PDB file of C-alpha atoms in Angstrom:
ATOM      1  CA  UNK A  31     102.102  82.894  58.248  1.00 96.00           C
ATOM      2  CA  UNK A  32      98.404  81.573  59.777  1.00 97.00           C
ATOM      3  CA  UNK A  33      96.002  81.135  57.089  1.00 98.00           C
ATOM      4  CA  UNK A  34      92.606  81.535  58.258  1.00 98.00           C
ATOM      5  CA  UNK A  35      90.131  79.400  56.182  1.00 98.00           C
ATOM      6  CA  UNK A  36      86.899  81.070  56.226  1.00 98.00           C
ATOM      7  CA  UNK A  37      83.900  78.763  54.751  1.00 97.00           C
ATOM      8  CA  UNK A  38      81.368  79.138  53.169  1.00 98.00           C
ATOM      9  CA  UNK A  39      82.211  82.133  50.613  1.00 98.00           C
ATOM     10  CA  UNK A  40      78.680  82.526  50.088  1.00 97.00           C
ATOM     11  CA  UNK A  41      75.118  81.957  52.391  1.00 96.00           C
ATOM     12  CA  UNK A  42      71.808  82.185  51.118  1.00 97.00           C
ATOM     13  CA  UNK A  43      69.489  81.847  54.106  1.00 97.00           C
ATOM     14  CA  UNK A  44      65.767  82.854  54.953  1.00 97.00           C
ATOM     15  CA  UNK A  45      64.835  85.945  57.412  1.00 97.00           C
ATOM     16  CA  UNK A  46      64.463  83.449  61.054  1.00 97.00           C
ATOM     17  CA  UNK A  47      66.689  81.057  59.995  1.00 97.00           C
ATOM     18  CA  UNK A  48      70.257  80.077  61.755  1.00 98.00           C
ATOM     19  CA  UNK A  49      73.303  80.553  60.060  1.00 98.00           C
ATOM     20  CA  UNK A  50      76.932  79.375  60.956  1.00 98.00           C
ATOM     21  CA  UNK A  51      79.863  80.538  59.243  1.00 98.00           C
ATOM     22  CA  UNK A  52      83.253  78.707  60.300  1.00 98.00           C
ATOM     23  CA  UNK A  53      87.015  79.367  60.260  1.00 98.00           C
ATOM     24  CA  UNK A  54      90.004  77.226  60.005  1.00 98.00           C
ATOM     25  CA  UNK A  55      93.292  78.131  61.376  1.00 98.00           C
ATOM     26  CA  UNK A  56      96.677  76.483  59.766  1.00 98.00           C
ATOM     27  CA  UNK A  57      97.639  75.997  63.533  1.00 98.00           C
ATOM     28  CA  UNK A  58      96.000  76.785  67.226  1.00 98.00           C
ATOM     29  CA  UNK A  59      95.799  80.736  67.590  1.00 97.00           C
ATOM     30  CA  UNK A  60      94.083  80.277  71.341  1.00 96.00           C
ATOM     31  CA  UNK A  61      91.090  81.712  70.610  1.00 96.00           C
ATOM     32  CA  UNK A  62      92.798  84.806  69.367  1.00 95.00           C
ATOM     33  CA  UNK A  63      90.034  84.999  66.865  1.00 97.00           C
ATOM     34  CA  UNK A  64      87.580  88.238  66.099  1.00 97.00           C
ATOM     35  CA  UNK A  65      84.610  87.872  63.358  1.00 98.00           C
ATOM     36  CA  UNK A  66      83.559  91.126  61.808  1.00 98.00           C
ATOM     37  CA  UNK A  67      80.711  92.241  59.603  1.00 98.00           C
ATOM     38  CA  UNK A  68      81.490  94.645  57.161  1.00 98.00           C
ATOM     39  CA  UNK A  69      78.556  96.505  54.946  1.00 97.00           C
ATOM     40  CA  UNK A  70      78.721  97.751  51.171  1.00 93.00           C
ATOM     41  CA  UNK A  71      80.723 100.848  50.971  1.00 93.00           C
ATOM     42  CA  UNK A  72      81.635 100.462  55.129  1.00 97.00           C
ATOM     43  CA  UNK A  73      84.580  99.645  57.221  1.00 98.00           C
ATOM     44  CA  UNK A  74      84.085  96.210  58.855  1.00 98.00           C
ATOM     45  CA  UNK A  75      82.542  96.146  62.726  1.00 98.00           C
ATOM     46  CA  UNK A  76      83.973  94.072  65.382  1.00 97.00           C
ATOM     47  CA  UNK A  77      81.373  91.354  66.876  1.00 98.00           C
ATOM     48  CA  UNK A  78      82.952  88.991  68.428  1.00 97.00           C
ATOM     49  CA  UNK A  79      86.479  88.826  70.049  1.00 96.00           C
ATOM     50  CA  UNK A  80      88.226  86.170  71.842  1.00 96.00           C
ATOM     51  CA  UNK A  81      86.497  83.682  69.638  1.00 97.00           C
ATOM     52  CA  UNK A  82      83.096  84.222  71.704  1.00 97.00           C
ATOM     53  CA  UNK A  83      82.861  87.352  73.512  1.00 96.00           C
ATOM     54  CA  UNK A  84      80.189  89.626  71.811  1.00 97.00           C
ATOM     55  CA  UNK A  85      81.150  92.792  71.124  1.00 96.00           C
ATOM     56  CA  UNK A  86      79.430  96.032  73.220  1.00 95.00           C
ATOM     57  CA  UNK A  87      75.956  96.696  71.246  1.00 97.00           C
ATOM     58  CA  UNK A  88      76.294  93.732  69.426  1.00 98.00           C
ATOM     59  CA  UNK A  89      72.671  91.952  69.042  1.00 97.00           C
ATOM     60  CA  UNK A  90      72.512  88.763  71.134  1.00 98.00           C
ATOM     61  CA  UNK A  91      71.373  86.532  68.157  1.00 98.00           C
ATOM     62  CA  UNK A  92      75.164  86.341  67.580  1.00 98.00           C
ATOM     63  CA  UNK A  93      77.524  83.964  69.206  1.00 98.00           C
ATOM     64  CA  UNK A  94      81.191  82.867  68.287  1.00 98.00           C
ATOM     65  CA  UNK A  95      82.383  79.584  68.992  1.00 98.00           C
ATOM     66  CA  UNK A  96      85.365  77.251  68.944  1.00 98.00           C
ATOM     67  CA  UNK A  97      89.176  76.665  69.890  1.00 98.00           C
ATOM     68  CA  UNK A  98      92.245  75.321  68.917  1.00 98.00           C
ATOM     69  CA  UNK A  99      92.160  76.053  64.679  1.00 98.00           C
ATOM     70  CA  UNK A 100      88.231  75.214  64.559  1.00 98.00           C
ATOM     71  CA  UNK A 101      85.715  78.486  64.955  1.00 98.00           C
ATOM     72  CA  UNK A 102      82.750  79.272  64.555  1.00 98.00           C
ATOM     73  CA  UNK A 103      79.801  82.353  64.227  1.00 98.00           C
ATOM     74  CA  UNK A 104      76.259  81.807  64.550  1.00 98.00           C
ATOM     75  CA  UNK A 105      73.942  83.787  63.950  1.00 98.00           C
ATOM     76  CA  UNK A 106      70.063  82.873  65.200  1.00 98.00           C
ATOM     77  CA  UNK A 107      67.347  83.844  63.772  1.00 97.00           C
ATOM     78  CA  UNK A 108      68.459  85.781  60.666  1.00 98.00           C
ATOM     79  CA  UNK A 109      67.525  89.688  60.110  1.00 97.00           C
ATOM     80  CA  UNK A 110      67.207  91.564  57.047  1.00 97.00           C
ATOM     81  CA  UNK A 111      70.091  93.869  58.553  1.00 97.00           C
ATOM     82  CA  UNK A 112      72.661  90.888  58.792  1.00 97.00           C
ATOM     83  CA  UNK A 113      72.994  90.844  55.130  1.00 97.00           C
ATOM     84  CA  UNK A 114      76.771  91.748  54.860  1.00 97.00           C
ATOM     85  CA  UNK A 115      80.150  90.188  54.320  1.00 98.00           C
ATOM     86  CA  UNK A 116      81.377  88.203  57.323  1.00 98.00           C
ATOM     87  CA  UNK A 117      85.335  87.887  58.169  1.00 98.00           C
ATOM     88  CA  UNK A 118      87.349  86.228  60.764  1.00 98.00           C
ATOM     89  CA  UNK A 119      90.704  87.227  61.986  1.00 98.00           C
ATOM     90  CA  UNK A 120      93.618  85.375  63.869  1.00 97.00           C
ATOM     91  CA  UNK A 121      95.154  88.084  66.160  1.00 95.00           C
ATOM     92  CA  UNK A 122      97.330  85.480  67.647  1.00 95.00           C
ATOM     93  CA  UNK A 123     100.617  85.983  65.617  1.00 95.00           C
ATOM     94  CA  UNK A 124     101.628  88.620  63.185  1.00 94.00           C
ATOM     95  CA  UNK A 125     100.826  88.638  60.430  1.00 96.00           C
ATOM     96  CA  UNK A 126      97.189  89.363  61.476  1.00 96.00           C
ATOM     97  CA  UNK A 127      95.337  87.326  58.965  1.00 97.00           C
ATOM     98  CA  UNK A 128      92.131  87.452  57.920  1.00 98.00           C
ATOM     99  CA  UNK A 129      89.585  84.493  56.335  1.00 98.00           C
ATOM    100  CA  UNK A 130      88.264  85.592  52.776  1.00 98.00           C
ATOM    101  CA  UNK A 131      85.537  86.259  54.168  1.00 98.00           C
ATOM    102  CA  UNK A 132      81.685  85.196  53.919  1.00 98.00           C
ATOM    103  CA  UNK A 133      78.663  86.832  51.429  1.00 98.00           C
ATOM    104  CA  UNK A 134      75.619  86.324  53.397  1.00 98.00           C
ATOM    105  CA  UNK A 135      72.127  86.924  51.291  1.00 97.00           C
ATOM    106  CA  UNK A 136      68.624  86.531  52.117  1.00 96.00           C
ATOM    107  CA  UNK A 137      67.023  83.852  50.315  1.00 94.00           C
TER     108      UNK A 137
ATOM    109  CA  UNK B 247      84.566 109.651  71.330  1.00 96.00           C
ATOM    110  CA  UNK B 248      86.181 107.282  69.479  1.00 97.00           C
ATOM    111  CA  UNK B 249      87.315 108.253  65.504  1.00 98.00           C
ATOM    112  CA  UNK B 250      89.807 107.670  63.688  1.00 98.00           C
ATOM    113  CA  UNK B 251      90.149 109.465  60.223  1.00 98.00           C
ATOM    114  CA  UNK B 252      92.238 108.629  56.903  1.00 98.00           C
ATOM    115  CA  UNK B 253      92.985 111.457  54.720  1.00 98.00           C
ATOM    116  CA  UNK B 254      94.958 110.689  51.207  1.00 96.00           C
ATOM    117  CA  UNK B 255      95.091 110.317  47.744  1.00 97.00           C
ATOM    118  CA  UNK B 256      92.645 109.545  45.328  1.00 96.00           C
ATOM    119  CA  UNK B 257      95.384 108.402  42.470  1.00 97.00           C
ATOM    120  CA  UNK B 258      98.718 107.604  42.777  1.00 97.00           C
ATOM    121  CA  UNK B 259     100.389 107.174  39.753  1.00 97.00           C
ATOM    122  CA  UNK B 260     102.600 103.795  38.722  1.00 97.00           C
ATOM    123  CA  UNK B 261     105.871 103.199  40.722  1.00 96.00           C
ATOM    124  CA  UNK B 262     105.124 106.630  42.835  1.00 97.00           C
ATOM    125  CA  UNK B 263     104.641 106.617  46.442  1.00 97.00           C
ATOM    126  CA  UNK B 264     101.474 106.508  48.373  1.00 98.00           C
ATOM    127  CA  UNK B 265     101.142 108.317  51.615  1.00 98.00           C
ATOM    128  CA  UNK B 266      98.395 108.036  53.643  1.00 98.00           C
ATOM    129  CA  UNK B 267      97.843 109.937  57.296  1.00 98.00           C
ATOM    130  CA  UNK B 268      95.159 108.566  59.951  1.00 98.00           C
ATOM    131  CA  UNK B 269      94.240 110.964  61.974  1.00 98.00           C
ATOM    132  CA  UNK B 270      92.550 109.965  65.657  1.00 98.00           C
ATOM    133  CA  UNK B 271      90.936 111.366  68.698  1.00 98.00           C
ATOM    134  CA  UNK B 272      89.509 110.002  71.500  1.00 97.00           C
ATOM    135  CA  UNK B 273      92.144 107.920  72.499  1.00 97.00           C
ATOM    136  CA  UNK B 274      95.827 108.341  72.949  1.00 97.00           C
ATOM    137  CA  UNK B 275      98.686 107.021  70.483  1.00 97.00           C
ATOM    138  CA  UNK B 276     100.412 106.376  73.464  1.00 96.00           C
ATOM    139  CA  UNK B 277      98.288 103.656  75.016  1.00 95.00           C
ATOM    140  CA  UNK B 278      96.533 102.327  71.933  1.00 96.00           C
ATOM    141  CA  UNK B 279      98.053 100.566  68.986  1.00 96.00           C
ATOM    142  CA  UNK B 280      97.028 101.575  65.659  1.00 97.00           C
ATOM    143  CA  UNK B 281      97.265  99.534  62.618  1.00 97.00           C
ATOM    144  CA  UNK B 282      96.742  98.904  59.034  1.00 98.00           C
ATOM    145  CA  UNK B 283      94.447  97.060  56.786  1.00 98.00           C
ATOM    146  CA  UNK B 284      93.829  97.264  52.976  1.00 98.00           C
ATOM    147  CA  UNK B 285      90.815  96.025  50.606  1.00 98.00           C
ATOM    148  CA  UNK B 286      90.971  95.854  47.564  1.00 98.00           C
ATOM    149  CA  UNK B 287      87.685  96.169  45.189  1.00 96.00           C
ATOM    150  CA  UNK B 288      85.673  93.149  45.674  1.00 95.00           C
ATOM    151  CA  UNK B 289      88.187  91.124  47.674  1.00 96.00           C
ATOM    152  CA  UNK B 290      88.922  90.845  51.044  1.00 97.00           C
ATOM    153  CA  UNK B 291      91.081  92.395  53.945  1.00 98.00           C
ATOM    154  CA  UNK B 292      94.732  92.362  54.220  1.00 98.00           C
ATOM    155  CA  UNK B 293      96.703  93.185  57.009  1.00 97.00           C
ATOM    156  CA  UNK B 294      99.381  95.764  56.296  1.00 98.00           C
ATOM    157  CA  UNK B 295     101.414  96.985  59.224  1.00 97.00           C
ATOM    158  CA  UNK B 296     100.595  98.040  62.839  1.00 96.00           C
ATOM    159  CA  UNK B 297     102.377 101.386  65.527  1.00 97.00           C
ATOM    160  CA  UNK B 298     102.798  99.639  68.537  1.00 96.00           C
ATOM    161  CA  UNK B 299     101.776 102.554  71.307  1.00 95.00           C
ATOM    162  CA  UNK B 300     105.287 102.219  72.671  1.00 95.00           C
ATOM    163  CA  UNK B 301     106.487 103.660  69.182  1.00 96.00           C
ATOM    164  CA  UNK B 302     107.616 100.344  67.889  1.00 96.00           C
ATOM    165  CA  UNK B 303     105.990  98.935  64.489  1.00 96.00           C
ATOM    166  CA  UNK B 304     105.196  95.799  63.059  1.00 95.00           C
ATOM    167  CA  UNK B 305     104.889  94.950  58.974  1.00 96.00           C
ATOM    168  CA  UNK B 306     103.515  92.475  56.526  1.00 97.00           C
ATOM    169  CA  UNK B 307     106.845  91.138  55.089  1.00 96.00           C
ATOM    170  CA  UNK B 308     104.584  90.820  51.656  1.00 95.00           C
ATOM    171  CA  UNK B 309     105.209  94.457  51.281  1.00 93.00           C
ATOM    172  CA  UNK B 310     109.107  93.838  51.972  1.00 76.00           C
ATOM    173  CA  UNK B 311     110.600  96.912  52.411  1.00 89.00           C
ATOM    174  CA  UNK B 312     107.804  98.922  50.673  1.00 96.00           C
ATOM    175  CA  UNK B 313     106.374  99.937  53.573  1.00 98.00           C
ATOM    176  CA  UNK B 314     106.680 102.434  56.282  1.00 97.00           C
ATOM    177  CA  UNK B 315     104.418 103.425  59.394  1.00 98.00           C
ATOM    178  CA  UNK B 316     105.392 106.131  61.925  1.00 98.00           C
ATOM    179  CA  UNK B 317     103.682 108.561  64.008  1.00 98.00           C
ATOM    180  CA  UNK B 318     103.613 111.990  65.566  1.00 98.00           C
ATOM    181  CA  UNK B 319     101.879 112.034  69.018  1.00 97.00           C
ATOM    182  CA  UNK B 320     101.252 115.842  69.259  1.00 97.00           C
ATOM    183  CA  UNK B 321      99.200 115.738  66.516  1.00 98.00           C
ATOM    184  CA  UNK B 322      97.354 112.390  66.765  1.00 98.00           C
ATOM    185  CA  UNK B 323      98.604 111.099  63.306  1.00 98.00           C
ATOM    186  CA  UNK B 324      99.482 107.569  62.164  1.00 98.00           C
ATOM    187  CA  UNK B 325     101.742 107.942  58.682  1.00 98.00           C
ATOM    188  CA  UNK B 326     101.244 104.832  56.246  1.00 98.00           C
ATOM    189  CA  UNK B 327     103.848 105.932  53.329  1.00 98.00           C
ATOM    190  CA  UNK B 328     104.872 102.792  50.863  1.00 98.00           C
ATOM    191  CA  UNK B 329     106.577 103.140  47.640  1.00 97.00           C
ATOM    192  CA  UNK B 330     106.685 101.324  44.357  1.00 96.00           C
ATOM    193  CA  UNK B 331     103.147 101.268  43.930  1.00 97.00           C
ATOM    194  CA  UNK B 332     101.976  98.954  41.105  1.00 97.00           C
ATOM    195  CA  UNK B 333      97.833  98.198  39.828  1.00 97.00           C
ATOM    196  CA  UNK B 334      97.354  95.834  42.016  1.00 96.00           C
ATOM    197  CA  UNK B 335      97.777  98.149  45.162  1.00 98.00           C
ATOM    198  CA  UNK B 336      95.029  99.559  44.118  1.00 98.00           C
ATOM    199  CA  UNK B 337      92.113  99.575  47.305  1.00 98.00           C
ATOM    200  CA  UNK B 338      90.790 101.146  49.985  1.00 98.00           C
ATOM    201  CA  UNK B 339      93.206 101.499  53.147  1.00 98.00           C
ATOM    202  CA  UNK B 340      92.067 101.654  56.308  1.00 98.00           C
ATOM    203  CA  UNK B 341      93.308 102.453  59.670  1.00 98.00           C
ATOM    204  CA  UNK B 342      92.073 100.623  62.773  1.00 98.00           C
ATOM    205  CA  UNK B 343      92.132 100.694  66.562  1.00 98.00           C
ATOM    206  CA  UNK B 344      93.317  97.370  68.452  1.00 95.00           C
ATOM    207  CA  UNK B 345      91.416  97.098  71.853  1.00 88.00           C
ATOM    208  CA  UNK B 346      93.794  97.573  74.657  1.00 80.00           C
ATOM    209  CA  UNK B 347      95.056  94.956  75.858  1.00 77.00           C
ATOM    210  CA  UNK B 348      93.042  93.117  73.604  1.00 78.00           C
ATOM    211  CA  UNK B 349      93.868  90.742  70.514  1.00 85.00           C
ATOM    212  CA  UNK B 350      90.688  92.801  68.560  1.00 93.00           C
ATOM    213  CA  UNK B 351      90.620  96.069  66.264  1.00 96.00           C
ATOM    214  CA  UNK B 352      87.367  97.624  68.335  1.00 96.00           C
ATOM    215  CA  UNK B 353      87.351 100.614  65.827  1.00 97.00           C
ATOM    216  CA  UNK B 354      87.945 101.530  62.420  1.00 98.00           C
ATOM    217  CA  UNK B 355      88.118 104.699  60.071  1.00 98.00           C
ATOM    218  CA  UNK B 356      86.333 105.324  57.542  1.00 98.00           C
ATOM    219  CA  UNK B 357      88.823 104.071  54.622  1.00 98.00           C
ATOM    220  CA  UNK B 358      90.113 106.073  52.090  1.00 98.00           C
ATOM    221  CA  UNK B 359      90.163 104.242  48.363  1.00 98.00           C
ATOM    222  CA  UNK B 360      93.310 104.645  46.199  1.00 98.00           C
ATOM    223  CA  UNK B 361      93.577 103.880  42.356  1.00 98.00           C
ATOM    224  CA  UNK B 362      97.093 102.828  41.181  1.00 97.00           C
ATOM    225  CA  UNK B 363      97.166 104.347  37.568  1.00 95.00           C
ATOM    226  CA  UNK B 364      99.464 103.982  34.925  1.00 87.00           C
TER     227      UNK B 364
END
């Protein structure tokens, strides 16, 4: 199986700031990689597919990032409404793993 | 537009089965795959099992031979059953869409939670 390392497991950041969460595959998925954002008490939301296509509706202060086993999310200038759990997936090679996924809190 | 809907148990007891239907519209069984992803409380997502939209399927072999997934077209309807249920399959299980063609799940239900009790 890919193991998707997902780091870090917790963010505390300031409203405007930048934020970058990254995820480490075992071996290269080709940028089979999706980040989602899941909400207390909510299903998780696609973002970003394809490692750094943004998701229809998805505000433009996000970008994904990376190849290989390296990703990355960014997320520029930080709103109060980004406070969720972040996960990535590999989608390259069942099974579909996902990162443990990343707490991101407003400072 | 878009849903897709799971509908199940709220408690399963020890060592019984769980069955769990997602129910979609929108979008045909046919030309989208449809899988399955748990959570449980506090921790983070696990893929389960996918239907492929030709009517093949795919599993986790962590659930061995726990697991089933099948489908009726007419009706829309994914099937998760799996058996042998123990305390730690306790979590919220949720259905999701992949994107066609795509390596992405694009939507998700709503999740239903489950509590293993003994």
């Amino acid at each position: 199986d890919i193991q998707m390392t997902q780091s870090p497991a917790s963010l505390s950041a300031s409203l405007g700031e930048t934020v970058t969460i990254e995820c480490l595959a075992s071996e290269d998925i080709y940028s089979n990689l999706a980040w989602y954002q899941q909400k207390p008490g909510k299903s998780p939301q696609l973002l970003i597919y394809y490692a750094n296509s943004l998701n229809d509706g998805v505000p433009s202060r996000f970008s994904g990032s990376g190849s290989g086993t390296q990703y990355s999310l960014k997320i520029n200038s930080l709103q109060s409404e980004d406070v969720s759990i972040y996960f990535c997936q590999q989608n390259y090679d069942s099974p579909y793993t996902f990162g443990a996924g990343t707490k991101l809190e407003l400072k | 537009q878009v849903q897709l809907k799971e509908t199940g148990p709220d408690l399963v007891q020890l060592t019984q089965t769980l069955s769990i239907t997602c129910t979609v519209s929108g979008f045909s069984l046919t030309t989208y795959n449809v899988h399955w992803v748990r959570q449980p409380p506090g921790k983070g997502l696990e893929w389960m099992g996918a239907m492929w939209n030709g009517g093949g399927t795919d599993y986790n072999s962590a659930f061995k031979s726990r697991l089933s997934i099948s489908r009726d077209t007419s009706k829309s309807q994914v099937f998760l059953k799996m058996n042998s249920l123990q305390t730690d399959d306790t979590a919220k299980y949720f259905c999701a869409r992949r994107g066609y063609g795509g390596y992405y799940f694009d939507y998700w239900g709503q999740g239903v939670m489950v509590t293993v009790s003994s």
